[in-house]
Tab-separated table of C-alpha atoms and ligand atoms in Angstrom:
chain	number	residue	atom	x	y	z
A	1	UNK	CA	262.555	131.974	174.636
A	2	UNK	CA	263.619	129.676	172.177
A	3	UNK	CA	260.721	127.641	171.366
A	4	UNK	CA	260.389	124.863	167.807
A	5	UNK	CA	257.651	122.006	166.705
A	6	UNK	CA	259.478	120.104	168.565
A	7	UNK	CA	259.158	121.215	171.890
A	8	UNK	CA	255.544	121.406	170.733
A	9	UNK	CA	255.329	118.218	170.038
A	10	UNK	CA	256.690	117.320	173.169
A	11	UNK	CA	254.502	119.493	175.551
A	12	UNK	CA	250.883	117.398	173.290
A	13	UNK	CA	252.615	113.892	174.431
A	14	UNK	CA	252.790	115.210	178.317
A	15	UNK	CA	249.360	116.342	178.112
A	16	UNK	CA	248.291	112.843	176.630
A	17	UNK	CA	250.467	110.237	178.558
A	18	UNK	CA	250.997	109.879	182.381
A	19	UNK	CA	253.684	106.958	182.742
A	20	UNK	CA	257.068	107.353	181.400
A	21	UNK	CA	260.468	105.500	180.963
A	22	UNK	CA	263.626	107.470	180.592
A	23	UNK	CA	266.137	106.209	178.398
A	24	UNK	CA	269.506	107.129	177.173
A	25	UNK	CA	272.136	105.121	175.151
A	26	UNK	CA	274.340	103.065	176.231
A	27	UNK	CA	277.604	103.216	178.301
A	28	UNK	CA	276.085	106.895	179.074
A	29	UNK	CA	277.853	109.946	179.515
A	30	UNK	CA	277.466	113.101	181.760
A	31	UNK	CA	275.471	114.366	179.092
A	32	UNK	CA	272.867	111.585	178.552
A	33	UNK	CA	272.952	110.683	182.639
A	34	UNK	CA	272.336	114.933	183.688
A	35	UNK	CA	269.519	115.318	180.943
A	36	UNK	CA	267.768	111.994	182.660
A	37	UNK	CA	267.815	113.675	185.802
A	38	UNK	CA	266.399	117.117	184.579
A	39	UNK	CA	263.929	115.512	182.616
A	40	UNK	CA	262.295	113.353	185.643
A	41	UNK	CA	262.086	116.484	187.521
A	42	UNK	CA	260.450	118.035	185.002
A	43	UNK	CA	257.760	115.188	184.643
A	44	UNK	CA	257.584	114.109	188.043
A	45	UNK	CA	256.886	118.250	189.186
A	46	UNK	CA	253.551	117.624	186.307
A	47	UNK	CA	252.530	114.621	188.348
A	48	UNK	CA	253.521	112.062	185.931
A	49	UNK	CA	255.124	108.809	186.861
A	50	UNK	CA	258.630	108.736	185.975
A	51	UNK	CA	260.861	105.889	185.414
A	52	UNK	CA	264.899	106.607	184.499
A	53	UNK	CA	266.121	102.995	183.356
A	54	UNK	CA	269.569	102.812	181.099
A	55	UNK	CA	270.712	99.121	179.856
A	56	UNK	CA	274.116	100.027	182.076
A	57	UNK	CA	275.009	100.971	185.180
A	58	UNK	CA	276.098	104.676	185.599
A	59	UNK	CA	280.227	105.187	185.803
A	60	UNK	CA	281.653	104.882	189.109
A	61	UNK	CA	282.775	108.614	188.706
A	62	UNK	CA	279.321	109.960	187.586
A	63	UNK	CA	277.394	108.295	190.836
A	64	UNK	CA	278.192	111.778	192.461
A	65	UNK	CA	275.839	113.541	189.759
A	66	UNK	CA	272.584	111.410	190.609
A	67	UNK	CA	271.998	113.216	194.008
A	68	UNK	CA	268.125	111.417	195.090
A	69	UNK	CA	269.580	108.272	193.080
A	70	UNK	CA	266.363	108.355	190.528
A	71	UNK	CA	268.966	106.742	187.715
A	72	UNK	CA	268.540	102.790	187.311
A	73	UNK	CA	269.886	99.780	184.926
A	74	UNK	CA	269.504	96.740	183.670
A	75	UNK	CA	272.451	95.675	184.515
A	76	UNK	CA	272.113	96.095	187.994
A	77	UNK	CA	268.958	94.168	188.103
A	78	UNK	CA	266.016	96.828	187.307
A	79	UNK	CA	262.999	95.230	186.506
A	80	UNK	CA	260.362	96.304	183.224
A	81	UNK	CA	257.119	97.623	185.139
A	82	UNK	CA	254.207	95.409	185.208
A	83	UNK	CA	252.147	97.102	183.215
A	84	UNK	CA	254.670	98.450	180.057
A	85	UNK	CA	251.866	98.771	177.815
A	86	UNK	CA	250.700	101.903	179.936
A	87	UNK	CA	254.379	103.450	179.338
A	88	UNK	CA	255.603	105.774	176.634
A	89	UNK	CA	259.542	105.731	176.349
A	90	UNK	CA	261.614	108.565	175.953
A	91	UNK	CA	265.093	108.195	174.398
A	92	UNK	CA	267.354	110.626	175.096
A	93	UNK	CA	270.657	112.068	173.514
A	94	UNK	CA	270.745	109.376	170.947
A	95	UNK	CA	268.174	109.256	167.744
A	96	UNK	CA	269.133	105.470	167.114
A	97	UNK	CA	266.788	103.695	169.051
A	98	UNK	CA	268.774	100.106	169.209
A	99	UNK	CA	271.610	102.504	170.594
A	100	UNK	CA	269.853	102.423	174.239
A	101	UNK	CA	271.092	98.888	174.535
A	102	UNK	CA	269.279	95.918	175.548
A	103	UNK	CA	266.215	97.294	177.283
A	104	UNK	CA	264.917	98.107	173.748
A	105	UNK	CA	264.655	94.682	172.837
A	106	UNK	CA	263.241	94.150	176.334
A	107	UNK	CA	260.216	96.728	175.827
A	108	UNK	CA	259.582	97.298	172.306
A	109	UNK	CA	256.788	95.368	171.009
A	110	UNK	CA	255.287	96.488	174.483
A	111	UNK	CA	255.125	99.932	174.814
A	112	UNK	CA	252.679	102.900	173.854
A	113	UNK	CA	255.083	104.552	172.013
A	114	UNK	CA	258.403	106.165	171.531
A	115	UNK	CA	259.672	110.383	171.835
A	116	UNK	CA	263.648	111.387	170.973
A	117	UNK	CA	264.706	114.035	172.679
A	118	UNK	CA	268.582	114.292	170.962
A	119	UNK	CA	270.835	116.831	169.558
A	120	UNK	CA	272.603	114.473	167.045
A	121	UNK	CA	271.223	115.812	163.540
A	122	UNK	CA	270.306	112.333	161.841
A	123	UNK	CA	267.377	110.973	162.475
A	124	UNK	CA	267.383	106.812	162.200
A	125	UNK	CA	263.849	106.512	161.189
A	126	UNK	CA	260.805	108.329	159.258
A	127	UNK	CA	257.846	106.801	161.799
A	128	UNK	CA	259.480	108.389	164.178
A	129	UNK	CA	259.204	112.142	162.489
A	130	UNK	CA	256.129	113.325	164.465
A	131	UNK	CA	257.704	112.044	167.738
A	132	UNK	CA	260.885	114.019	168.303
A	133	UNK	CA	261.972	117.186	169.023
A	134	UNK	CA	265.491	117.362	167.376
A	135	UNK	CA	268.210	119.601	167.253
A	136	UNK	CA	271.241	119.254	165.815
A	137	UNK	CA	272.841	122.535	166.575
A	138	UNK	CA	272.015	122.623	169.942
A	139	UNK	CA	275.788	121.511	172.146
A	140	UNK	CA	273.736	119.155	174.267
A	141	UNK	CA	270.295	117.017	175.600
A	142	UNK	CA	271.372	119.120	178.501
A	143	UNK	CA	270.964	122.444	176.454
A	144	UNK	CA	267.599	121.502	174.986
A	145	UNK	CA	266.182	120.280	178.383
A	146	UNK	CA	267.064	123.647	180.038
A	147	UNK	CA	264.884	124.833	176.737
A	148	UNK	CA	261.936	122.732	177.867
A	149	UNK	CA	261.507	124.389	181.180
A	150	UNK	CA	262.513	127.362	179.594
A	151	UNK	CA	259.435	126.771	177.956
A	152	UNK	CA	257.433	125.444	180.508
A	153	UNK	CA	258.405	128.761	182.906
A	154	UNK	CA	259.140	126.272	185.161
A	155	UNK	CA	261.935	127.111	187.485
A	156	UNK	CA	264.351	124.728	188.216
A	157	UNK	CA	265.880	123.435	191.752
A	158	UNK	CA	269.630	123.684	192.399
A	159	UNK	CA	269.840	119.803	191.497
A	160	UNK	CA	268.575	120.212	188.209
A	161	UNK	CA	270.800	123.416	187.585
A	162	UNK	CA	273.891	121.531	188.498
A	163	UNK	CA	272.386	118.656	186.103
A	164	UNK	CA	271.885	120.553	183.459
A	165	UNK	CA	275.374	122.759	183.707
A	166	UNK	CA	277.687	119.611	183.766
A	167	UNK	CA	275.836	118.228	181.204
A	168	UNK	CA	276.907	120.929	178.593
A	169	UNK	CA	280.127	121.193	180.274
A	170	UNK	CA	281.263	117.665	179.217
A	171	UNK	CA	279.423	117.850	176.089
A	172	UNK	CA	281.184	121.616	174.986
A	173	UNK	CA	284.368	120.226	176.408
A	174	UNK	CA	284.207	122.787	178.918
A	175	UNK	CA	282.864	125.355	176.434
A	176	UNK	CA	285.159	124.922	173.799
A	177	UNK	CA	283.757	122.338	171.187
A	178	UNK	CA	282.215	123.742	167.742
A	179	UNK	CA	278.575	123.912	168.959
A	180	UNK	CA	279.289	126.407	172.281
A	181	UNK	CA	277.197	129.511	171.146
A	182	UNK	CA	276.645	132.650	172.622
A	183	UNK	CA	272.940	130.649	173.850
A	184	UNK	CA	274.931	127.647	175.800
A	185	UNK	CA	276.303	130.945	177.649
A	186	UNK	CA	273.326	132.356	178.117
A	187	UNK	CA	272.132	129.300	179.570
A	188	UNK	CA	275.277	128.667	181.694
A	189	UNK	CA	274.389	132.217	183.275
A	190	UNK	CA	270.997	131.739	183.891
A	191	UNK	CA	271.968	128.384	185.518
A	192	UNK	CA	274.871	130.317	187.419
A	193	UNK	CA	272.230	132.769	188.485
A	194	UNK	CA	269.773	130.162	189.970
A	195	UNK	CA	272.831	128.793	192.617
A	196	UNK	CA	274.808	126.543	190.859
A	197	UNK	CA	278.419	127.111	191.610
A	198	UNK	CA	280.939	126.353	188.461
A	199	UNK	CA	284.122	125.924	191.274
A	200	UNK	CA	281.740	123.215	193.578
A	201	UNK	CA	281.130	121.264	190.000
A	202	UNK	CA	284.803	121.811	188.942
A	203	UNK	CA	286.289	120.195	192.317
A	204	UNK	CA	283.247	117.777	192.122
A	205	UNK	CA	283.640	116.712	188.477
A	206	UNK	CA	287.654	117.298	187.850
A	207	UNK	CA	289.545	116.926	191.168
A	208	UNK	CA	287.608	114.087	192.533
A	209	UNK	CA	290.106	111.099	191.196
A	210	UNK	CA	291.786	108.521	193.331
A	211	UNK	CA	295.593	107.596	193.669
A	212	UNK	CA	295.082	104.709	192.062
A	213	UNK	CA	293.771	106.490	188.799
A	214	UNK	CA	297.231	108.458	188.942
A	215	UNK	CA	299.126	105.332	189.185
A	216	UNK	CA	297.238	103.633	186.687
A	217	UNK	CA	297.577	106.589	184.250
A	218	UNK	CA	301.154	106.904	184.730
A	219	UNK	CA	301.506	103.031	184.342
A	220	UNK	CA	299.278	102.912	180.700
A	221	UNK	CA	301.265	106.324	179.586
A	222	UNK	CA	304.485	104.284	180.129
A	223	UNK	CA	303.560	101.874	177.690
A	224	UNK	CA	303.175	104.912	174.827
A	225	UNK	CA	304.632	103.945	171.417
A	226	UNK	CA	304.441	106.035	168.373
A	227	UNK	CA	304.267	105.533	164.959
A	228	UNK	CA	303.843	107.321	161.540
A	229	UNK	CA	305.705	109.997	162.280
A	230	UNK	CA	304.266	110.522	166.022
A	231	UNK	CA	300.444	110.755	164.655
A	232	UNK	CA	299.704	108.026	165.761
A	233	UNK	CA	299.748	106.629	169.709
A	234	UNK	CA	299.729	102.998	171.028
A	235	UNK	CA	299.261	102.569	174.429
A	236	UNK	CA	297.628	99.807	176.651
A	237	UNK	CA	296.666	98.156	179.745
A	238	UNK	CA	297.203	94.688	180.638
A	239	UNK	CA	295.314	93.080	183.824
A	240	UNK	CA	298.629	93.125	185.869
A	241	UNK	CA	299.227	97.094	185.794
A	242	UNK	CA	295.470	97.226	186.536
A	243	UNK	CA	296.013	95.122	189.586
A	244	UNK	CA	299.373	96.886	190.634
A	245	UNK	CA	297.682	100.339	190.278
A	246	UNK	CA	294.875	98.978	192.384
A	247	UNK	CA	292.748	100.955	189.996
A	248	UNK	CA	288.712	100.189	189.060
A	249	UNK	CA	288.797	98.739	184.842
A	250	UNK	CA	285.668	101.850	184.420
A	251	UNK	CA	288.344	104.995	186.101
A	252	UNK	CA	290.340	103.962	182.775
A	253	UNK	CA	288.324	105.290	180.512
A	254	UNK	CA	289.679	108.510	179.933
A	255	UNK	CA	293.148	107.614	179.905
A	256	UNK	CA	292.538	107.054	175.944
A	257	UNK	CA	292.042	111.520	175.783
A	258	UNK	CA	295.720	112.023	177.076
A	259	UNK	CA	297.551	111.496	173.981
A	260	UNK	CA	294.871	113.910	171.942
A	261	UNK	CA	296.545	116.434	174.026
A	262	UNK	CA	299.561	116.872	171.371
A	263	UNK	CA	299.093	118.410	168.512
A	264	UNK	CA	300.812	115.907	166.431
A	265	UNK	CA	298.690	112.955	167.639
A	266	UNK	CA	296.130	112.188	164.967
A	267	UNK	CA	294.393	108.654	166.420
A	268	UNK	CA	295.051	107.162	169.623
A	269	UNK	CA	294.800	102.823	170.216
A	270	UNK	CA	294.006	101.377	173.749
A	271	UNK	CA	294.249	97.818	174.398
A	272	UNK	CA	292.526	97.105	177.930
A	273	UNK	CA	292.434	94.066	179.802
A	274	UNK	CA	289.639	94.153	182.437
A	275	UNK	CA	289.966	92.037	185.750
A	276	UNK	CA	287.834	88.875	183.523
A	277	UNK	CA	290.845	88.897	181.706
A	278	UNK	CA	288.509	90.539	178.263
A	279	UNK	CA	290.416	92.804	176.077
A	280	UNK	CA	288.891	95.741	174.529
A	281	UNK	CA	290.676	97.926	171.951
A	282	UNK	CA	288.829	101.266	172.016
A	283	UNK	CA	290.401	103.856	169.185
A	284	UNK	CA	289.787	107.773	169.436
A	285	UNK	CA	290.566	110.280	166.666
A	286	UNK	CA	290.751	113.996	165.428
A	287	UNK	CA	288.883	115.659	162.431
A	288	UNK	CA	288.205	113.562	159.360
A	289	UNK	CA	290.207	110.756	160.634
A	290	UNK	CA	287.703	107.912	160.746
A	291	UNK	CA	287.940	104.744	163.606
A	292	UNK	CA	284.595	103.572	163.097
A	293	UNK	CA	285.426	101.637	160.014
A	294	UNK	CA	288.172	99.311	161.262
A	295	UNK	CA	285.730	98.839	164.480
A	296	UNK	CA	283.115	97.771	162.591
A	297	UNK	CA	285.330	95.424	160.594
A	298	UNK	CA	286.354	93.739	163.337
A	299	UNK	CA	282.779	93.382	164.623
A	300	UNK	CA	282.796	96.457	167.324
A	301	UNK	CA	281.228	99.451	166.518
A	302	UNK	CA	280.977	103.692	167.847
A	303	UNK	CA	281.326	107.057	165.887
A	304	UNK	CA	283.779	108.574	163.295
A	305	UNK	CA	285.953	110.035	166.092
A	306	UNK	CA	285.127	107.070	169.032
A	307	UNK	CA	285.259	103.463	168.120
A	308	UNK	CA	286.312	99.897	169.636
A	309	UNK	CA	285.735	96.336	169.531
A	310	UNK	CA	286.325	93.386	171.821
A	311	UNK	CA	289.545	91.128	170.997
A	312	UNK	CA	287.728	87.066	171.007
A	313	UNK	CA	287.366	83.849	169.211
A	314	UNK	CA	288.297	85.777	165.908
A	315	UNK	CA	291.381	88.185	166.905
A	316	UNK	CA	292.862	86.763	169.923
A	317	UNK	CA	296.024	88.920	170.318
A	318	UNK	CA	296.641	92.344	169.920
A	319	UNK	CA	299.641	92.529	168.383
A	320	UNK	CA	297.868	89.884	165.714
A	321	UNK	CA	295.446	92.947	164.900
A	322	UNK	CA	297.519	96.086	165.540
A	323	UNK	CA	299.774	95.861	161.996
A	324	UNK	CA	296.388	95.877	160.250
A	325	UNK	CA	294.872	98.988	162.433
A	326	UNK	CA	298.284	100.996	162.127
A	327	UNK	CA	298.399	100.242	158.186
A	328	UNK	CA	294.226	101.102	158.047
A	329	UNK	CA	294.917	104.502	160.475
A	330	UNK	CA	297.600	105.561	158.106
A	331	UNK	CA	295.850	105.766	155.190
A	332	UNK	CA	293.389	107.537	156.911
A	333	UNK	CA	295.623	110.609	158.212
A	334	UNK	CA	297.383	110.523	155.193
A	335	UNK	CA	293.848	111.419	153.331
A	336	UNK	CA	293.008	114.030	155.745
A	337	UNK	CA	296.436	115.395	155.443
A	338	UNK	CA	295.798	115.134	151.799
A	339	UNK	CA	292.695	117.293	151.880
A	340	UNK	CA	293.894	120.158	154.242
B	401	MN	MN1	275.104	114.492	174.225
């Protein structure tokens, strides 16, 4: 049994707090949504009260994953409890606490207090050292949760095994990212072991999209334009394809992977138009090539490898902005290029 201070830590706050809220960041992922949902078990089978609210609404294509529907959101019109001085907050899979959107603002001057639960290895600030339980090689919250019970002895229900399995499946990239060890197999066969099935999740997960995501994807793919040698890919998605696909704007979101697929492709840029008419340019990269930069120039924001902005009052038009990204992405490859 893998066991650190911070699972210690961890098992002193459930012994000292009975009301909790559940929070991961925002626009969540399978990773963040699946380690809400094995967490409230966990607290809920202690007695505690247990509250899952994000700032946003899960993904159309992730409402399969929340099978007793425990997993609210602001945005769909969750209210703060009543008596939020009572609750201790739990962020999960993020260690940035204004990264959990705007139910922070909403609840912190109001709350007991504040535990991270995350597997990204920085740590935003030092008040918050005695109240984590970090781990920055571990491949996912998912992995660390299934450490808790682990921990705890406590077995775990089918629902919580399937939770906890897709969870590191999205966040390994199906077992293949950097941080899959020989433990996220060992987990992944204990999980197998309790009656989760890895063909039920794969249909469930990976074979569960509609004809109009297929249309839409071979509409945005369409648009594909290349430049700098084909390292870099342009492609985009304005409202009418969107309507002619008959697609949802949220099945898009994966679209922007596609072009990683080739080996030459370096950064990929995806103008989408949502049904309000907003554009968002979201920007996805490999290795040391950096996106976050140029976001957070043009007032957006995300990770080294995962960034976009909104197009507004200050860069209306794409192709207005685009010279300046394909100039900025350049450089960029043509350092990493430099270096390897
Ligand atoms: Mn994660």
């Amino acid at each position: 049994v893998k066991n650190s201070i911070g699972i210690k830590k961890f098992k002193k706050l459930i012994d000292q707090t009975d009301n909790f809220i559940i929070s991961g960041h925002e626009n969540p992922d399978p990773d963040c949504i699946c380690g809400c949902i094995a967490l409230e078990y966990l607290l809920s089978s202690f007695g505690k009260n247990v509250k899952c609210i994000n700032s946003d609404a899960i993904p159309t294509d992730l409402v399969i994953l929340d099978y007793r529907k425990i997993i609210t959101s602001i945005e769909e019109g969750t209210k703060i409890p009543e008596n939020i001085e009572n609750y201790y907050l739990i962020i999960i899979d993020t260690n940035v606490k204004s990264n959990i959107g705007k139910i922070y603002d909403l609840i912190k001057d109001k709350i007991k207090g504040i535990f991270i639960i995350d597997h990204h290895s920085t740590l935003d600030s030092e008040e918050l050292k005695d109240c984590c339980y970090i781990d920055g090689n571990a491949s996912s919250v998912c992995e660390m949760i299934f450490t808790i019970y682990d921990n705890f002895k406590k077995k775990m229900p089918k629902e919580v095994g399937d939770a906890l399995y897709t969870g590191i499946l999205f966040d390994t990239g199906s077992f293949h990212y950097q941080k899959t060890t020989p433990y996220t197999f060992y987990i992944a066969s204990k999980i197998v072991e309790s009656g989760t099935s890895p063909n039920d999740l794969y249909v469930l997960l990976y074979e569960h999209q509609s004809i109009e995501y297929l249309k839409i994807t071979s509409y945005v793919l369409s648009t594909l334009r290349l430049y700098h040698n084909n390292q870099i890919a342009v492609i985009s998605m304005p409202k009418k394809l969107l309507i002619k696909s008959g697609a949802k704007y949220d099945e898009c979101a994966s679209i922007i992977n596609i072009p990683l697929q080739s080996k030459n492709i370096k950064a990929v840029v995806f103008c989408k138009e949502n049904l309000q008419s907003v554009k968002r340019i979201s920007m996805r990269s490999k290795g040391d090539v950096d996106v976050v930069k140029i976001a957070t120039e043009c007032k957006g924001g995300g990770h080294k490898n995962a960034a976009g902005f909104k197009l507004g009052p200050e860069i209306k038009k794409f192709k207005h902005i685009l010279p300046r990204i394909i100039t900025y992405l350049k450089d960029q490859i043509n350092y990493s290029n430099s270096k390897n």
